[in-house]
XYZ file of C-alpha atoms in Angstrom:
332
model
C -19.013 4.013 -8.183
C -17.023 7.227 -7.797
C -14.489 8.827 -10.096
C -10.798 9.619 -10.375
C -9.159 13.055 -10.159
C -5.635 13.750 -11.447
C -3.477 16.616 -10.126
C -0.844 17.257 -12.799
C 0.598 20.546 -11.451
C 2.765 21.343 -8.424
C 0.676 22.807 -5.622
C -0.810 22.510 -2.138
C -3.812 20.305 -1.362
C -5.831 21.106 1.772
C -9.273 20.628 3.263
C -11.673 23.555 2.951
C -14.922 22.868 4.813
C -16.266 19.734 3.106
C -14.280 20.151 -0.095
C -10.698 19.823 -1.280
C -8.768 22.968 -2.154
C -5.894 22.710 -4.622
C -3.754 25.859 -4.646
C -1.478 26.439 -7.666
C 0.451 29.697 -8.207
C -1.787 31.617 -5.790
C -5.052 30.398 -7.349
C -7.473 28.033 -5.626
C -9.435 25.252 -7.305
C -12.164 23.679 -5.181
C -12.907 19.998 -5.650
C -16.073 18.479 -4.108
C -15.204 15.363 -2.095
C -18.461 13.618 -2.979
C -17.991 10.833 -5.478
C -14.193 10.896 -5.558
C -12.722 7.400 -5.431
C -9.060 8.095 -6.201
C -6.683 11.057 -6.298
C -3.504 10.938 -8.376
C -0.707 13.346 -7.462
C 1.419 13.350 -10.620
C 3.593 16.257 -9.524
C 4.891 17.589 -6.200
C 1.863 18.189 -3.960
C 2.012 19.425 -0.350
C -0.491 17.911 2.115
C -1.088 17.809 5.877
C -2.484 15.328 8.412
C -5.805 17.193 8.632
C -6.301 16.484 4.948
C -5.330 12.819 5.297
C -7.877 12.359 8.081
C -10.544 13.953 5.872
C -9.622 11.708 2.935
C -9.623 8.618 5.141
C -13.108 9.328 6.491
C -14.357 9.713 2.924
C -12.550 6.531 1.809
C -10.477 8.328 -0.842
C -7.290 6.572 -1.994
C -4.338 8.803 -2.949
C -1.512 7.680 -5.251
C 1.755 9.609 -5.355
C 4.170 9.759 -8.301
C 7.749 11.054 -8.344
C 9.473 13.511 -10.667
C 10.307 10.764 -13.177
C 6.606 9.774 -13.257
C 7.239 6.552 -11.381
C 4.954 5.288 -8.644
C 6.063 6.445 -5.175
C 3.358 5.134 -2.861
C -0.286 5.043 -1.846
C -2.269 6.417 1.048
C -5.433 4.479 1.590
C -7.963 4.432 4.406
C -8.146 1.797 7.086
C -9.175 -1.479 5.484
C -12.790 -2.378 6.180
C -12.957 -5.516 4.030
C -10.879 -7.915 6.101
C -11.433 -11.678 6.170
C -9.339 -13.871 8.450
C -10.550 -16.988 6.631
C -9.450 -15.666 3.229
C -6.136 -14.421 4.627
C -5.242 -17.896 5.924
C -6.371 -19.487 2.665
C -4.405 -16.953 0.600
C -1.229 -17.716 2.557
C -1.806 -21.464 2.067
C -2.454 -20.960 -1.651
C 0.764 -18.956 -1.989
C 2.608 -21.923 -0.500
C 0.762 -24.785 -2.241
C -0.683 -23.399 -5.487
C 1.865 -20.757 -6.358
C 3.280 -22.398 -9.486
C -0.139 -23.078 -11.025
C -1.396 -19.539 -10.412
C 1.895 -17.987 -11.596
C 1.732 -20.042 -14.807
C -1.877 -18.948 -15.344
C -0.828 -15.289 -15.035
C 1.995 -15.660 -17.580
C -0.301 -17.535 -19.961
C -2.828 -14.712 -19.547
C -0.196 -12.087 -20.427
C 0.763 -14.163 -23.485
C -2.820 -14.472 -24.748
C -3.355 -10.718 -24.537
C -0.026 -9.911 -26.216
C -0.931 -12.417 -28.944
C -4.259 -10.697 -29.560
C -2.601 -7.272 -29.700
C 0.109 -8.383 -32.144
C -2.377 -10.285 -34.290
C -4.147 -6.988 -34.948
C -0.980 -5.690 -36.601
C -0.381 -8.989 -38.402
C -3.841 -8.657 -39.988
C -2.896 -5.135 -41.079
C 0.082 -6.257 -43.160
C 2.725 -6.210 -40.391
C 3.767 -9.803 -41.156
C 7.097 -9.353 -39.347
C 5.360 -9.988 -36.003
C 4.452 -13.568 -36.985
C 7.550 -15.225 -35.412
C 6.608 -13.693 -32.048
C 2.997 -14.849 -32.396
C 4.188 -18.352 -33.323
C 6.504 -18.473 -30.301
C 3.659 -17.385 -28.011
C 1.306 -20.036 -29.398
C 3.712 -22.968 -29.630
C 6.825 -22.562 -27.509
C 5.565 -20.615 -24.503
C 2.884 -23.149 -23.385
C 5.430 -25.954 -23.745
C 8.050 -24.027 -21.775
C 5.519 -23.286 -19.011
C 4.534 -26.952 -18.780
C 8.198 -27.827 -18.168
C 8.721 -25.154 -15.499
C 8.946 -26.520 -11.955
C 10.296 -23.477 -10.143
C 9.095 -19.891 -9.867
C 12.412 -18.600 -11.252
C 11.850 -20.592 -14.446
C 8.376 -19.087 -14.806
C 9.773 -15.579 -14.300
C 12.415 -16.246 -16.966
C 9.684 -17.268 -19.419
C 7.728 -14.125 -18.562
C 10.862 -12.031 -19.101
C 11.449 -13.594 -22.524
C 7.809 -12.977 -23.441
C 8.068 -9.255 -22.713
C 11.424 -9.015 -24.480
C 10.047 -10.591 -27.661
C 7.047 -8.254 -27.460
C 9.277 -5.166 -27.104
C 11.384 -6.321 -30.065
C 8.290 -6.250 -32.284
C 7.641 -2.521 -31.718
C 9.985 -1.502 -34.532
C 7.567 -3.027 -37.042
C 4.565 -0.833 -36.241
C 5.700 2.259 -34.306
C 7.154 5.460 -35.843
C 10.926 5.861 -35.908
C 11.032 8.518 -33.161
C 9.378 6.034 -30.779
C 11.892 3.233 -31.266
C 12.842 1.464 -28.053
C 16.338 -0.101 -28.492
C 16.037 -1.603 -25.006
C 13.753 -1.398 -21.994
C 15.063 1.145 -19.468
C 12.953 1.826 -16.364
C 14.550 3.983 -13.675
C 14.602 6.560 -15.052
C 13.261 5.976 -18.588
C 15.709 7.188 -21.233
C 13.507 7.771 -24.293
C 9.865 8.545 -25.171
C 8.621 4.953 -25.539
C 10.233 3.897 -22.238
C 8.713 6.974 -20.578
C 5.237 5.980 -21.804
C 5.616 2.357 -20.706
C 6.878 3.292 -17.224
C 4.144 5.872 -16.691
C 1.393 3.598 -18.040
C 2.545 0.617 -15.988
C 2.665 2.765 -12.840
C -0.873 4.027 -13.467
C -2.196 0.500 -14.003
C -0.383 -0.811 -10.916
C -1.959 1.902 -8.752
C -5.396 1.286 -10.329
C -5.050 -2.384 -9.369
C -4.138 -1.415 -5.799
C -7.414 0.529 -5.615
C -9.409 -2.393 -7.040
C -7.881 -4.941 -4.637
C -8.650 -2.563 -1.751
C -12.353 -3.087 -2.574
C -12.004 -6.867 -2.035
C -10.957 -9.096 0.872
C -7.635 -10.042 -0.745
C -4.370 -9.151 0.983
C -2.159 -6.903 -1.164
C 1.066 -8.367 0.216
C 0.592 -12.060 -0.594
C 1.445 -12.770 -4.225
C 2.067 -15.675 -6.587
C 4.160 -14.657 -9.617
C 6.172 -11.871 -7.979
C 8.023 -12.381 -4.733
C 6.189 -10.957 -1.702
C 7.939 -7.712 -0.780
C 7.784 -5.235 2.074
C 8.356 -2.328 -0.319
C 5.422 -2.855 -2.670
C 1.980 -4.402 -3.065
C 3.122 -7.557 -4.840
C -0.369 -8.973 -5.516
C -1.151 -5.795 -7.467
C 1.955 -6.481 -9.565
C 0.605 -9.976 -10.270
C -2.916 -9.009 -11.270
C -2.061 -5.941 -13.342
C 0.407 -7.840 -15.576
C -2.362 -9.514 -17.582
C -3.983 -6.150 -18.347
C -0.838 -4.321 -19.514
C -1.230 -5.361 -23.185
C -4.905 -4.394 -23.421
C -4.828 -1.209 -21.334
C -1.305 0.264 -21.192
C 0.108 -0.805 -24.555
C -3.147 -0.406 -26.488
C -3.302 3.170 -25.167
C 0.343 3.828 -26.089
C 0.057 2.400 -29.606
C -3.129 4.338 -30.357
C -1.692 7.644 -29.101
C 1.635 7.243 -30.911
C 0.357 5.893 -34.229
C -2.387 8.531 -34.418
C 0.178 11.246 -33.542
C -1.794 12.423 -30.533
C 1.528 12.246 -28.665
C 4.567 13.753 -30.390
C 8.176 13.697 -29.250
C 8.905 17.397 -29.804
C 5.639 18.570 -28.247
C 4.869 16.300 -25.279
C 8.207 15.188 -23.757
C 11.061 16.647 -21.713
C 14.425 15.145 -22.641
C 17.323 15.607 -20.247
C 20.843 14.169 -20.228
C 19.973 10.695 -18.919
C 16.187 10.573 -18.752
C 13.005 11.386 -20.632
C 9.545 12.160 -19.195
C 6.198 13.417 -20.400
C 5.620 17.134 -19.863
C 2.421 18.354 -18.202
C 0.490 18.550 -21.469
C 1.722 15.067 -22.423
C 0.602 13.661 -19.078
C -2.874 15.125 -19.576
C -3.159 13.557 -23.041
C -1.977 10.177 -21.784
C -4.125 10.185 -18.645
C -7.226 11.107 -20.663
C -6.673 8.242 -23.110
C -5.766 5.826 -20.293
C -8.973 6.592 -18.369
C -11.015 6.323 -21.577
C -9.530 2.886 -22.239
C -10.064 1.768 -18.630
C -13.740 2.742 -18.739
C -14.425 1.416 -22.271
C -16.775 -1.565 -22.279
C -17.017 -4.925 -24.018
C -19.535 -7.764 -24.016
C -18.566 -10.242 -21.308
C -19.023 -13.801 -22.679
C -20.072 -15.365 -19.352
C -21.922 -12.514 -17.664
C -23.771 -11.715 -20.939
C -23.538 -8.003 -20.268
C -21.207 -5.127 -20.996
C -18.405 -4.525 -18.498
C -15.478 -2.083 -18.406
C -11.811 -3.008 -18.232
C -11.773 -1.601 -14.695
C -14.517 -4.080 -13.795
C -12.564 -6.853 -15.538
C -9.677 -6.267 -13.105
C -12.086 -6.671 -10.198
C -13.537 -9.831 -11.758
C -10.017 -11.297 -11.843
C -9.783 -10.580 -8.104
C -12.983 -12.539 -7.538
C -11.744 -15.390 -9.762
C -8.568 -15.545 -7.666
C -10.667 -15.651 -4.477
C -12.636 -18.599 -5.910
C -9.381 -20.409 -6.660
C -8.134 -19.741 -3.138
C -11.335 -20.676 -1.277
C -13.080 -23.149 -3.588
C -10.327 -24.609 -5.760
C -11.905 -23.226 -8.943
C -9.037 -22.919 -11.446
C -7.888 -19.328 -11.911
C -8.020 -18.248 -15.550
C -7.156 -14.541 -15.900
C -8.766 -12.088 -18.307
C -8.324 -13.069 -21.953
C -9.056 -10.422 -24.587
C -9.773 -13.170 -27.137
C -12.861 -14.176 -25.184
C -14.451 -10.741 -25.285
C -16.699 -9.729 -28.157
């Protein structure tokens, strides 16, 4: 299966024999290449083409993040899982089934936000009920009346906005949002959301790489030359259960604290190195946590659930089997 390695410090990454060598402040750390699936460069890391060739031969994917902890790009080896038949079918599906698949994705996001908010409703945070009611009653009706992708995107935007507005009812005062600000994030909660979303997006890129799907052909988001738009589609459904569940647990249990784990500048806010380590550890723990899958009748991780959504999308594209994304209500 392989594992993930995060590089949180500035340094130089090179090949040393059959291992990786990460040099920080004159000290070398040697990392065996065996078993590594992904490398995350969360700070400024120098590399060379000799290293990239070594990583490519060992099928290691590398994700790069910028100073503001946003996703910069991915290096991944030459694709070996390529299917001309699926590519043609995926293009046709993007043209002919786009609205149905886009609606399914938004409904999937809504179900998982509903489940997350209902947890707080059960724990005496009754103020979230209007949002839950809107998700259960109004959103499905609005989706059924949407006949253009822009309308679907507007519904998705309203869904996220209503979700963000509920944070004030269950997060501490120093993690209040006010409004969603992305580039760069301007306060601790925006910093956590941007970093978590970027991590999940890059995780989804790695998962899709292991399938025959084409990263560039999407359904909810517009296909774009500057990003892997299918990864944006498929990761959306998992944001509530992976990114936001991680954030809420860390913040409410005070494992992340504003004065200890963040750097606040004039117009932006980011996690410091210690904060990144805390968040990454909790994020990976959440990604690898398991639940009983209702159809497979066995325990699977959230990482595997992302891959299962890829396979469900392939079945929709090739066999016409209706795509129903991951729903946290179905898990036990």
